[in-house]
Coordinates of C-alpha atoms in Angstrom, one line a residue:
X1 CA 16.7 -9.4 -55.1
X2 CA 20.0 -7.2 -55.7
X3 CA 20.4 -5.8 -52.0
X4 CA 24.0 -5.7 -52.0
X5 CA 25.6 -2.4 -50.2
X6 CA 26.0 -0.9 -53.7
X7 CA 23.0 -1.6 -54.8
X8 CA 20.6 1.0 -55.0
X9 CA 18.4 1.2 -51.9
X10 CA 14.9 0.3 -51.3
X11 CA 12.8 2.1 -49.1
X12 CA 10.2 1.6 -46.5
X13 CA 8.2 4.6 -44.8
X14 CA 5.5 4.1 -42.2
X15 CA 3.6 6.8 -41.1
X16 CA 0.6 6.8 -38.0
X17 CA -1.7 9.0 -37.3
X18 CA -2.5 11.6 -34.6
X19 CA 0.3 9.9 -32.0
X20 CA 2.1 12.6 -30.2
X21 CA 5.9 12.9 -29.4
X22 CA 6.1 11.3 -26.6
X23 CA 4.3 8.2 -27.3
X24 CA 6.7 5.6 -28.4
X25 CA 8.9 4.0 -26.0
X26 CA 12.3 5.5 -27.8
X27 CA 11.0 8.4 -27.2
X28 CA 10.1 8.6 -23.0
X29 CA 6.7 6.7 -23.3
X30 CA 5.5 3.5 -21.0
X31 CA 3.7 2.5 -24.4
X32 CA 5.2 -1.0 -25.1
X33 CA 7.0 -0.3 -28.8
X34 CA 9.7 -2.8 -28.7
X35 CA 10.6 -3.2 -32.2
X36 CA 10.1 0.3 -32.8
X37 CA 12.8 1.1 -29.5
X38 CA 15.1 -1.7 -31.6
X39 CA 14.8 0.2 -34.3
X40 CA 15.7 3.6 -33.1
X41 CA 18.6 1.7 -31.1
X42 CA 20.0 0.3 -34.7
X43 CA 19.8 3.7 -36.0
X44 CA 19.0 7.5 -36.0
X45 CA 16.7 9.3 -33.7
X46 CA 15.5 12.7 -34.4
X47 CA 14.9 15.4 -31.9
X48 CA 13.6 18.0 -34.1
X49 CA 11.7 16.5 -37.1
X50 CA 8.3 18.5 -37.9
X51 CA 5.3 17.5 -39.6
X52 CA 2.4 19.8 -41.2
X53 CA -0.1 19.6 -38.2
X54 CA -3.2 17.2 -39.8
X55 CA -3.5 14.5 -41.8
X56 CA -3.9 15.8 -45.5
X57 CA -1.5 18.5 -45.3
X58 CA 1.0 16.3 -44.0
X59 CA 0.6 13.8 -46.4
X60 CA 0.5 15.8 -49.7
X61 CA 3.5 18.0 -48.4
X62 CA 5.2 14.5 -47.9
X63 CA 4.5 12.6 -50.6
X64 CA 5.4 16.1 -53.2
X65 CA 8.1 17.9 -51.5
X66 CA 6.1 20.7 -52.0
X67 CA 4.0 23.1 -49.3
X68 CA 0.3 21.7 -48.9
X69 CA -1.2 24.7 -51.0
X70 CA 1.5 24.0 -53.8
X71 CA 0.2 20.9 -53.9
X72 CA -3.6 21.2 -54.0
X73 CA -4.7 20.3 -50.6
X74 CA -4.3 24.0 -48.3
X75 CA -6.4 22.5 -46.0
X76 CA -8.4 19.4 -46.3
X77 CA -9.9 17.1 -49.1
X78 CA -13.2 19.7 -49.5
X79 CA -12.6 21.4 -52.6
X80 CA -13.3 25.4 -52.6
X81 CA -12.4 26.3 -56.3
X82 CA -8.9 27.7 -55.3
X83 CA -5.9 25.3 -57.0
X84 CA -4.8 25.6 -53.4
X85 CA -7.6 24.2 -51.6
X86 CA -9.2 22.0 -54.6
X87 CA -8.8 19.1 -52.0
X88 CA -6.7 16.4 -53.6
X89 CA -3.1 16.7 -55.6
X90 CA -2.4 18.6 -58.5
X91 CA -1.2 17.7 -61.6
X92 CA 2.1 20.2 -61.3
X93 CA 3.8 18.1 -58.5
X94 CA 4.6 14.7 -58.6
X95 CA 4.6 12.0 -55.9
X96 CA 7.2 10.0 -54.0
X97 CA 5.8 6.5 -55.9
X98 CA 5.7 8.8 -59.2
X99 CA 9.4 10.4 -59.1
X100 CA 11.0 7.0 -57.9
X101 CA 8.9 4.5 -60.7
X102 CA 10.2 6.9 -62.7
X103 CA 14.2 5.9 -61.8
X104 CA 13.1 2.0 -61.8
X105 CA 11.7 1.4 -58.4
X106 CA 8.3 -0.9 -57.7
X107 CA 6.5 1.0 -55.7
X108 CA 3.5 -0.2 -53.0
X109 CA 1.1 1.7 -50.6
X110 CA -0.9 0.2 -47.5
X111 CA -2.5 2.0 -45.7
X112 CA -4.8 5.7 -45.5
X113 CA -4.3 7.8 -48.8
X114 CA -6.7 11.2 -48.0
X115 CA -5.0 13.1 -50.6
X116 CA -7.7 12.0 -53.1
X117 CA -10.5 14.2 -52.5
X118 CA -13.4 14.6 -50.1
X119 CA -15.9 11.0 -50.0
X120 CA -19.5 11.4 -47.8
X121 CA -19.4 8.1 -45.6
X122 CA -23.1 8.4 -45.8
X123 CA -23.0 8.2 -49.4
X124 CA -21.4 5.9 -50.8
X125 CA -23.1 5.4 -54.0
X126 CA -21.8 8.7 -55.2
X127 CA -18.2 7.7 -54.8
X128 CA -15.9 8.1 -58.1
X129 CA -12.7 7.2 -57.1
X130 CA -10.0 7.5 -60.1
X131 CA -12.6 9.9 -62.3
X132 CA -11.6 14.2 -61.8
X133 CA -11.4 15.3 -58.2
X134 CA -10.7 11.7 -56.7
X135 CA -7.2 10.4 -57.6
X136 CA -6.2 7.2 -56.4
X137 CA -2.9 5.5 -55.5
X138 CA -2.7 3.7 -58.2
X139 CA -3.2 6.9 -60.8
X140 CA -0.8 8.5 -58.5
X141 CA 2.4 6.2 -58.9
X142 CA 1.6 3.0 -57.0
X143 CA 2.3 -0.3 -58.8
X144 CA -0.2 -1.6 -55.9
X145 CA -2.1 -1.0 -53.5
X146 CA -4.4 -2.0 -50.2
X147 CA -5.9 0.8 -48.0
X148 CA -8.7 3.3 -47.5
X149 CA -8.9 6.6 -49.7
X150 CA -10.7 8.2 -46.3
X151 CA -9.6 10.0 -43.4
X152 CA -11.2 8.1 -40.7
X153 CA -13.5 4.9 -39.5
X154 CA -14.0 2.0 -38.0
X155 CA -11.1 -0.1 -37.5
X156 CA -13.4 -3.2 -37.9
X157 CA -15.1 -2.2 -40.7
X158 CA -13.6 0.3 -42.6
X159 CA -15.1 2.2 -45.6
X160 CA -13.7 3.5 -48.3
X161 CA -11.8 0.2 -48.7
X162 CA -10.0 -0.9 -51.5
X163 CA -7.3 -2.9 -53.1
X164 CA -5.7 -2.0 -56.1
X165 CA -8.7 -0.2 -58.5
X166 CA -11.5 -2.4 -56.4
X167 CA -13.5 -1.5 -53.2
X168 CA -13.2 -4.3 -50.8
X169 CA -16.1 -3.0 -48.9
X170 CA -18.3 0.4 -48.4
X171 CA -19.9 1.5 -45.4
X172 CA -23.6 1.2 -44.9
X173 CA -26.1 3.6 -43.3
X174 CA -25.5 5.1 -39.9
X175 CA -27.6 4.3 -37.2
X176 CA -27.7 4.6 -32.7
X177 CA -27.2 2.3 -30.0
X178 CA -30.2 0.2 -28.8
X179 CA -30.9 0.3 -25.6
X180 CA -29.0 -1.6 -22.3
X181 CA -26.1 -2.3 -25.1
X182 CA -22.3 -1.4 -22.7
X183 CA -19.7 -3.5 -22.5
X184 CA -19.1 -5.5 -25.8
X185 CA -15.3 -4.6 -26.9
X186 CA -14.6 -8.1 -28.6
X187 CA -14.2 -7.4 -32.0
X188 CA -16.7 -8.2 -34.8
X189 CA -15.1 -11.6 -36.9
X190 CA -11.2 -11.7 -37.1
X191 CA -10.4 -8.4 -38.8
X192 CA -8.8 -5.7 -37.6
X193 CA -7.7 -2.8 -40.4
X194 CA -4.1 -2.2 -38.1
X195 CA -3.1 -5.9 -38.8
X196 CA -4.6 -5.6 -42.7
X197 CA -2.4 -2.6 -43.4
X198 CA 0.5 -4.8 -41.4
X199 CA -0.1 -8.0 -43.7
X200 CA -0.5 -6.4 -46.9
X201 CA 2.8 -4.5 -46.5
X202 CA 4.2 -8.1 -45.8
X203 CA 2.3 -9.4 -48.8
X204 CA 4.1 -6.6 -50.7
X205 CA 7.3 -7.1 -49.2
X206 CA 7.3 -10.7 -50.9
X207 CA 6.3 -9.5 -53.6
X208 CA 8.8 -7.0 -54.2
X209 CA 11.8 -9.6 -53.5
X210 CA 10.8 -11.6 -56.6
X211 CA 12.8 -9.2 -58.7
X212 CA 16.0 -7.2 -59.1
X213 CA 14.0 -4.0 -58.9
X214 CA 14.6 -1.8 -55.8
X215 CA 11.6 -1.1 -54.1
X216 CA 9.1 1.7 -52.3
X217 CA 6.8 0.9 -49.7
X218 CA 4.7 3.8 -47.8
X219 CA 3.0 2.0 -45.1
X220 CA 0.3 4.8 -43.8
X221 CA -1.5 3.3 -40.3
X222 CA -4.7 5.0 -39.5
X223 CA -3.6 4.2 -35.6
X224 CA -4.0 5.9 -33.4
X225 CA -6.5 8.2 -34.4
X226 CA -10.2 8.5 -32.8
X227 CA -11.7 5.9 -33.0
X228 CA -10.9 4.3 -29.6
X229 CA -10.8 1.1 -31.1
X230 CA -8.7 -2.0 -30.0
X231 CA -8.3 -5.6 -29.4
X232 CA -9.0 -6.8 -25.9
X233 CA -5.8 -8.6 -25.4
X234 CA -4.0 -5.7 -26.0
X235 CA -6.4 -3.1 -24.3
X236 CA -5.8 -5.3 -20.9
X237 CA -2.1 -5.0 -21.2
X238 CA -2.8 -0.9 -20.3
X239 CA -6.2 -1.0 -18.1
X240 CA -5.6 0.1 -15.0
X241 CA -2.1 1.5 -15.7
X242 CA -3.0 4.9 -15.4
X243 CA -5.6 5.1 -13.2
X244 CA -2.6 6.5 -10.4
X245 CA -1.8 9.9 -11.4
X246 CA -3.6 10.1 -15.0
X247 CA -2.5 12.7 -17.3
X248 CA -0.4 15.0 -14.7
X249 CA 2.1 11.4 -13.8
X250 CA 2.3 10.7 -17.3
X251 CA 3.1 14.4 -18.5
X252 CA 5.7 14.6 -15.6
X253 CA 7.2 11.1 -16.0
X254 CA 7.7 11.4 -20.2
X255 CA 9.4 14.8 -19.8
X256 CA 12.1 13.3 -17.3
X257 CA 12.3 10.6 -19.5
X258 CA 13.0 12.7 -22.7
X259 CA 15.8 14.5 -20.5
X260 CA 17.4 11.1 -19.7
X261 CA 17.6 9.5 -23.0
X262 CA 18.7 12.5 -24.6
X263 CA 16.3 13.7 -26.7
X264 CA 15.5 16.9 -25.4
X265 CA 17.6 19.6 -23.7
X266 CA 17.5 19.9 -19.8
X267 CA 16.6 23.5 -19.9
X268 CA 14.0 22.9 -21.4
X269 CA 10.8 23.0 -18.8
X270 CA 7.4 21.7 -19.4
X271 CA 4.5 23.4 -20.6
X272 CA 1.7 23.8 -18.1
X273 CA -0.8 21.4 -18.2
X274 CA -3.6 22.8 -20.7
X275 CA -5.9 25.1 -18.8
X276 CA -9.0 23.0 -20.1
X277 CA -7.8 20.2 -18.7
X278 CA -8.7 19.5 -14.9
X279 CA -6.2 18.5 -12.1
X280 CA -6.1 14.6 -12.5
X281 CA -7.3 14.3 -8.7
X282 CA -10.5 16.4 -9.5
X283 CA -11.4 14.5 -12.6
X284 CA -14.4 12.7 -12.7
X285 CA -14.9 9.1 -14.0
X286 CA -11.1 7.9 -13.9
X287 CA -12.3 4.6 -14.1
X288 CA -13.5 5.5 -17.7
X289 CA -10.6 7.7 -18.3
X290 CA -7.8 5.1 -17.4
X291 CA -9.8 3.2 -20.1
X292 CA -9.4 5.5 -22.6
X293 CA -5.8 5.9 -22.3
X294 CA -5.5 2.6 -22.1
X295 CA -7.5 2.0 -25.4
X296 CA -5.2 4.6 -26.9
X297 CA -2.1 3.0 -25.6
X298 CA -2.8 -0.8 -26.9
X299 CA -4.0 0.9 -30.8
X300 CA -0.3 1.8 -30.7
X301 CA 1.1 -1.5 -29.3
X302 CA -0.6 -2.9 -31.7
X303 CA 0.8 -0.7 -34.5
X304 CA 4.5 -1.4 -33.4
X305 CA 3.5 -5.2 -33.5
X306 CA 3.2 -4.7 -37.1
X307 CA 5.7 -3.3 -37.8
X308 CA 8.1 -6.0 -36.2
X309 CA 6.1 -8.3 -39.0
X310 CA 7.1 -5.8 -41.8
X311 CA 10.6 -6.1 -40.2
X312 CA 10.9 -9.8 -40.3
X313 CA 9.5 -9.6 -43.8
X314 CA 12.2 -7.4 -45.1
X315 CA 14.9 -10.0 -43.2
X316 CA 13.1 -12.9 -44.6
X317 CA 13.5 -11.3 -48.2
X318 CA 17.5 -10.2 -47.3
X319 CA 16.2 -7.3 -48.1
X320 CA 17.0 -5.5 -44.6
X321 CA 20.3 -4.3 -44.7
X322 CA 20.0 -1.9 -47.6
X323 CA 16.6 -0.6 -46.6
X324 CA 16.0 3.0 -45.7
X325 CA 13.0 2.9 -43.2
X326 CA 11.3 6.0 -42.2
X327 CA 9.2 5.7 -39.0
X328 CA 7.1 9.2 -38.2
X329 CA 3.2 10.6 -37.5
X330 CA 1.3 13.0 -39.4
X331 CA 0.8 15.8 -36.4
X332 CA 0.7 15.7 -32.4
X333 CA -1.8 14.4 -30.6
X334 CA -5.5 15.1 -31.2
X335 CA -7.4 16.9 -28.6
X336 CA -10.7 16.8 -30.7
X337 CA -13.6 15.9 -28.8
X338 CA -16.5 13.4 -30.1
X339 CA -19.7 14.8 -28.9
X340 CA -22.9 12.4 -29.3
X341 CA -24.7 14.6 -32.1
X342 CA -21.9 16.6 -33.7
X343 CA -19.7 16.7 -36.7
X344 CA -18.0 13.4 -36.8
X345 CA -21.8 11.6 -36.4
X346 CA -21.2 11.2 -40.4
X347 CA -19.1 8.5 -39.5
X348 CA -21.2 6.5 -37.4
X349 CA -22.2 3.3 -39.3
X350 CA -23.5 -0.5 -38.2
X351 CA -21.2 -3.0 -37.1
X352 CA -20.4 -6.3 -39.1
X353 CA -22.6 -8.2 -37.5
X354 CA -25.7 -5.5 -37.5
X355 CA -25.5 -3.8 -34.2
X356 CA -25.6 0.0 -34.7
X357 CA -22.4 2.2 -34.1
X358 CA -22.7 5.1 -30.9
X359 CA -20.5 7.9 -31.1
X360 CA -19.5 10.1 -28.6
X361 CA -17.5 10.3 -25.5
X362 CA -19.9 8.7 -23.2
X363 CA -18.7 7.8 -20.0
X364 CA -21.3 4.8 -19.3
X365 CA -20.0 3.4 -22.3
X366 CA -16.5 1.4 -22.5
X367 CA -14.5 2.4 -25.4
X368 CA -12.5 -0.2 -27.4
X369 CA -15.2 -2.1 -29.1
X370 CA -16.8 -2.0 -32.5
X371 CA -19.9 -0.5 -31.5
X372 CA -18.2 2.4 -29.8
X373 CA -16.9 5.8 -32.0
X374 CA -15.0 8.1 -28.9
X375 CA -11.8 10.1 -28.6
X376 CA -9.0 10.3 -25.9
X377 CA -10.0 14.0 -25.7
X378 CA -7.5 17.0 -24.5
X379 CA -6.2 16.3 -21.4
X380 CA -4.5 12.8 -22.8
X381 CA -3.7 14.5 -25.8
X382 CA -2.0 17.1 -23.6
X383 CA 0.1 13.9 -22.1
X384 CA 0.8 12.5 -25.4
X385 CA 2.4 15.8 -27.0
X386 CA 4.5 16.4 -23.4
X387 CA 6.4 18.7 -22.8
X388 CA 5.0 20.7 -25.5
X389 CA 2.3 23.5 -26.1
X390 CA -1.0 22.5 -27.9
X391 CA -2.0 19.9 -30.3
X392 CA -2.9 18.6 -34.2
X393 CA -4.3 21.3 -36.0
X394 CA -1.7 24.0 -34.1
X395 CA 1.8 24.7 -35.3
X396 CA 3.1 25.4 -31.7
X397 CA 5.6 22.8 -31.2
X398 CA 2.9 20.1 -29.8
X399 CA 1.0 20.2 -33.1
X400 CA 3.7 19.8 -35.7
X401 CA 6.8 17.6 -33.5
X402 CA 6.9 14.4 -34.7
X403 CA 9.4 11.3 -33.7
X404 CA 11.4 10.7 -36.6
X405 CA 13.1 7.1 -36.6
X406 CA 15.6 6.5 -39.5
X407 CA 17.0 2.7 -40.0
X408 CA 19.5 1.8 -42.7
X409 CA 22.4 -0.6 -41.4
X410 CA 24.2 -0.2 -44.5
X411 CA 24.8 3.5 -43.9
X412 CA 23.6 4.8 -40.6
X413 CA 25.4 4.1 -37.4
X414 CA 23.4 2.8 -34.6
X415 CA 21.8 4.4 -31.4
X416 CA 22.2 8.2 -32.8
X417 CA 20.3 11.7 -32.3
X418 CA 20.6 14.3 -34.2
X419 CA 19.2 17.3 -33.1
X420 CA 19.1 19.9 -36.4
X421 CA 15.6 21.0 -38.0
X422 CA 13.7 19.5 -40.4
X423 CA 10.2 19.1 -41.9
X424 CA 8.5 16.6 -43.1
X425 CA 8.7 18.0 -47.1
X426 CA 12.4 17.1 -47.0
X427 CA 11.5 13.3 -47.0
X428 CA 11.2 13.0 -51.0
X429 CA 14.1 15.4 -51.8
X430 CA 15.9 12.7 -49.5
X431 CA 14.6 9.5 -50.8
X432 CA 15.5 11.1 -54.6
X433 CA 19.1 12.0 -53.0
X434 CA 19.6 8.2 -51.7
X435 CA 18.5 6.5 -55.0
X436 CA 20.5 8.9 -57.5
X437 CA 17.3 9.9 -58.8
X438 CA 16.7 13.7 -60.3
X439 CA 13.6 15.7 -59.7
X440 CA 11.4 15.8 -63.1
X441 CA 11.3 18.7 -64.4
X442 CA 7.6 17.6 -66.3
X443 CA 5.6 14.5 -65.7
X444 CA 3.1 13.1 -68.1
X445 CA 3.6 16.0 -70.6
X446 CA 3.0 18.9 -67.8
X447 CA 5.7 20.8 -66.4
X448 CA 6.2 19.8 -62.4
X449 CA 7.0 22.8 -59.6
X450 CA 10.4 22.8 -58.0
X451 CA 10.9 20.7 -55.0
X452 CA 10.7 23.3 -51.7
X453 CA 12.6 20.8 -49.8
X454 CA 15.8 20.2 -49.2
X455 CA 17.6 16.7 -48.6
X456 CA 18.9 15.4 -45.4
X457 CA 20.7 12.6 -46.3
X458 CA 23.8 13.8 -45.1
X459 CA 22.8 13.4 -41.3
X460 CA 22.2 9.8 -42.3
X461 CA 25.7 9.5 -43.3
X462 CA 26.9 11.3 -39.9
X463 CA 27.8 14.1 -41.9
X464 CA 26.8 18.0 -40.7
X465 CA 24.2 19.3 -42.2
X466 CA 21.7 22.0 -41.5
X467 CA 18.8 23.6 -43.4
X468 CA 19.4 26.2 -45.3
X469 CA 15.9 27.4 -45.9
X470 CA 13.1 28.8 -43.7
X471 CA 10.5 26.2 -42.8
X472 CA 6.7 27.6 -43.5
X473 CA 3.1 26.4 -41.9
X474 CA -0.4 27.6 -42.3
X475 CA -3.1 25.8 -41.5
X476 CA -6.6 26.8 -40.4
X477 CA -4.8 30.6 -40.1
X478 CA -2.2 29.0 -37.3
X479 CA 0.9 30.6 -38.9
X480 CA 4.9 30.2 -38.3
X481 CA 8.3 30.4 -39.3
X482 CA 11.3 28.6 -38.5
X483 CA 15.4 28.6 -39.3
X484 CA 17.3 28.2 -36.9
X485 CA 17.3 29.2 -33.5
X486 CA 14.3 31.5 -34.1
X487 CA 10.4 30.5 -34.4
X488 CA 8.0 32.9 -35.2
X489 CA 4.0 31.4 -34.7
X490 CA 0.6 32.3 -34.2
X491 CA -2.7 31.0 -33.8
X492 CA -5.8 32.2 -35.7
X493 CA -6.5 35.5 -34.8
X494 CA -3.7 36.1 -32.4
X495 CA -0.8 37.7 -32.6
X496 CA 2.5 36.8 -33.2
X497 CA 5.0 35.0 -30.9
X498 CA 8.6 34.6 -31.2
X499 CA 10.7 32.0 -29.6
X500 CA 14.6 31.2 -29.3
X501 CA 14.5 27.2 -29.6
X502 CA 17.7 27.0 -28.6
X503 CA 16.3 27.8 -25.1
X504 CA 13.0 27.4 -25.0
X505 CA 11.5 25.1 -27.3
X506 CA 8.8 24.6 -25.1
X507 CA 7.6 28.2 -26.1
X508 CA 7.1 29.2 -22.7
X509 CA 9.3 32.7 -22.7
X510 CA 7.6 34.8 -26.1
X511 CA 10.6 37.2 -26.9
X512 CA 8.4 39.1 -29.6
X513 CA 8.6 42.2 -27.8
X514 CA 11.6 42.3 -27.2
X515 CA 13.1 41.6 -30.5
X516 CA 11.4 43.5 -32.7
X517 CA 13.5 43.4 -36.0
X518 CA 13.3 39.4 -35.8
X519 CA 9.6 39.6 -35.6
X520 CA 9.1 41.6 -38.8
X521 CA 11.9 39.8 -40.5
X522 CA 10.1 36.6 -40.3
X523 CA 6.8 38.1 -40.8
X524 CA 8.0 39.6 -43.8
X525 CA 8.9 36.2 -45.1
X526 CA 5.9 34.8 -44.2
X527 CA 3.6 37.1 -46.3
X528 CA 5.8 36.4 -49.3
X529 CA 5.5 32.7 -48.9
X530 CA 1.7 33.0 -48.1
X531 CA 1.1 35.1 -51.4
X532 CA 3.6 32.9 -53.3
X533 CA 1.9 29.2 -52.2
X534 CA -1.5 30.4 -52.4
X535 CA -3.0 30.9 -48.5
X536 CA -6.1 32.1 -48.7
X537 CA -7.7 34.2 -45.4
X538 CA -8.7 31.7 -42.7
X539 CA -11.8 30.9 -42.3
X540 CA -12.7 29.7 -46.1
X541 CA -15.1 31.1 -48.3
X542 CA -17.1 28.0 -49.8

């Protein structure tokens, strides 16, 4: 493979799920991540990267440079008959696999798509992937690909599972627990999906190194999002570790950790603990709860082991030094609850070897194993995003701040943080910037929208750069603006706040009152972008 300096660059971009700021060792947690912490030390760290608050609007704002709405998917993969909610991407914006096969590159995708439409777990029989309504990677840009087209499931049995245009396996009916079944966490067989996403971006890697061709690789982990499912090895790395203190030590000890490496400003103080969540000394079960965490904890571990494969792989190939890699999560940490009988029960499934799945957040069950379906519930989640305010689904800062680790020896110094602005839909703009690619103005024969992004590659250089324009969410009717120093946010139903991150990015000090004209300014911009994309009043009409 050409991978000289001059050549053009390939580029690798990993994305997780549902992890919160703070949960990466570069970035203040205990969370063993060593080759993400190597790295972060051989490159660029990012104090203020944002992402769209939950999984599909992250990813289709991502992969199109374009607002969620713009690009089909205003909330999730459900389709409601607007172009902007129609549940998977439209035919007017192209991807980042599309815009760079288009300028020569191979492109390759492990991992969770869920831009592709809404699939019933229970149902698998009516699945259509690649016919109207269900696009798949592959019709979408990807020379290959391994992953699920799903949101969520087992992580030792997934459905939805394909490779390339083939399912590798559906799920089967759901079904309960027997009775007297607790502790089994060993998992069912040898597979694991973490380590099959892991593998088959390997596999891809040595692929892509058997031509001249630069190459794209989007490497979307479904870790560490619910369930609590993990290897035992790794789970009894973390049992026991936070069983002294719980979530108030571990909210406290990440802040002064963030302080000391850097990444956030002293100022700065931490949010309150979330009302909802109790004092760790008057919680109950905290045997159960240490568990949790620690189930939570080793599904990342076990993530960052992965990626020191995919690292070695790209060495191996000499393809390492003139690789862009991209390391970031979809939104903050998840504070959804898994109750026995509700919503997420159309999950539930049998294991491999024919026990049936319980969900819920039951505490005289053990979480980790395959037979389990649980969460790690608010009051972790309120640790994970610390020191910020609320969680995925929110665009207060702990819904929508995201590490952002960039890694290119060829270009970006080591061991740096920058601290300007930016969102996740300047990722393509940047990748097109790096490769000398132009956006399309058409793509197979329609015209395409105008990228709403803006490039960063500057920082990458060490060059100054800021953004120029205003940064937009909406999701679920949680509303905000930002540029600058100034954030203007809401959540459903509430009223605006305004906040001076310059000195208080941990919203704590709401200025809204007193600076009326800023409020209206940015509220003024937010209904023109909200008519312009295509929000619709929260909640849906179906």
């Amino acid at each position: 493979m050409a991978n000289t300096p001059t050549s053009r660059p390939n580029f690798v971009l990993i994305l997780v799920d549902d992890m919160g700021f703070s949960d990466i060792g570069c970035y203040g947690s205990e969370i063993r991540t060593p080759n993400l912490d190597k790295l972060a030390h051989g490159g660029m760290r990012f104090s203020q990267m944002y992402n769209y608050a939950r999984c599909c609007p992250t990813r289709a704002c991502m992969l199109t440079g374009a607002y969620p709405h713009q690009a089909g998917i205003g909330h999730m993969m459900e389709n409601t008959g607007s172009p902007a909610y129609q549940g998977y991407l439209r035919d007017d914006v192209v991807t980042i696999a599309e815009a760079l096969k288009g300028g020569g590159y191979r492109t390759f995708m492990s991992g969770k798509w869920h831009v592709g439409g809404a699939y019933d777990p229970t149902r698998p029989q009516d699945w259509q992937p690649g016919e109207e309504g269900h696009p798949t990677p592959r019709q979408r840009g990807f020379d290959r690909y391994y992953g699920t087209l799903d949101g969520a499931g087992s992580f030792f049995a997934p459905y939805s599972l394909m490779e390339d245009d083939a399912f590798v396996n559906q799920g089967t009916e759901s079904g309960s627990l027997k009775e007297g079944q607790k502790d089994q966490r060993g998992a069912v067989g040898d597979y694991y999906y973490t380590d099959a996403i892991s593998d088959q971006a390997v596999k891809m890697i040595e692929e892509a190194s058997q031509t001249e061709d630069p190459f794209f690789l989007y490497v979307s982990y479904t870790a560490p999002h619910w369930p609590l499912h993990a290897l035992p090895q790794d789970i009894a790395k973390y049992e026991g570790h936070y069983r002294n203190g719980g979530w108030d030590a571990l909210r406290t000890a990440r802040h002064e950790e963030l302080k000391g490496l850097g990444i956030l400003d002293s100022r700065w103080q931490i949010s309150p603990r979330d009302e909802s969540a109790p004092p760790w000394e008057d919680a109950r079960n905290q045997d159960w709860e240490d568990m949790r965490m620690a189930v939570y904890a080793a599904q990342i571990d076990r993530m960052d082991q992965g990626v020191g494969r995919i690292l070695a792989a790209l060495r191996a190939s000499q393809a390492y030094e003139n690789t862009l890699i991209l390391f970031l999560s979809d939104n903050g940490g998840c504070a959804e609850f898994l109750s026995e009988n509700g919503w997420v029960d159309r999950y539930s499934d049998w294991t491999p070897d024919g026990r049936p799945m319980r969900v819920g957040n039951d505490p005289d069950l053990l979480p980790g194993g395959p037979h389990t379906f649980m969460s790690y519930d608010l009051p972790w989640a309120n640790a994970s995003n610390a020191p910020f305010r609320l969680y995925k689904h929110w665009v207060h800062e702990g819904g929508i701040s995201t590490p952002l680790i960039a890694h290119w020896p060829s270009t970006i110094q080591p061991n740096q943080i920058v601290h300007e602005a930016c969102h996740i839909i300047d990722i393509l703009p940047t990748l097109q910037d790096a490769a000398g690619i132009a956006h399309p103005d058409e793509h197979n024969g329609r015209p395409v929208l105008p990228l709403e992004g803006e490039s960063f590659l500057p920082l990458l250089s060490g060059a100054k750069w800021s953004r120029q324009g205003h940064i937009f969410w909406e999701h679920e009717g949680n509303r905000a603006v930002r540029l600058g120093q100034w954030k203007l946010v809401s959540k459903h139903g509430g009223r605006w706040e305004l906040y001076d991150m310059q000195d208080d990015r941990t919203e704590l000090n709401d200025l809204s009152e007193k600076n009326r004209p800023k409020v209206e300014e940015f509220g003024g911009l937010y209904n023109a972008w909200a008519e312009r994309v295509g929000v619709l009043p929260w909640p849906l009409r179906r």
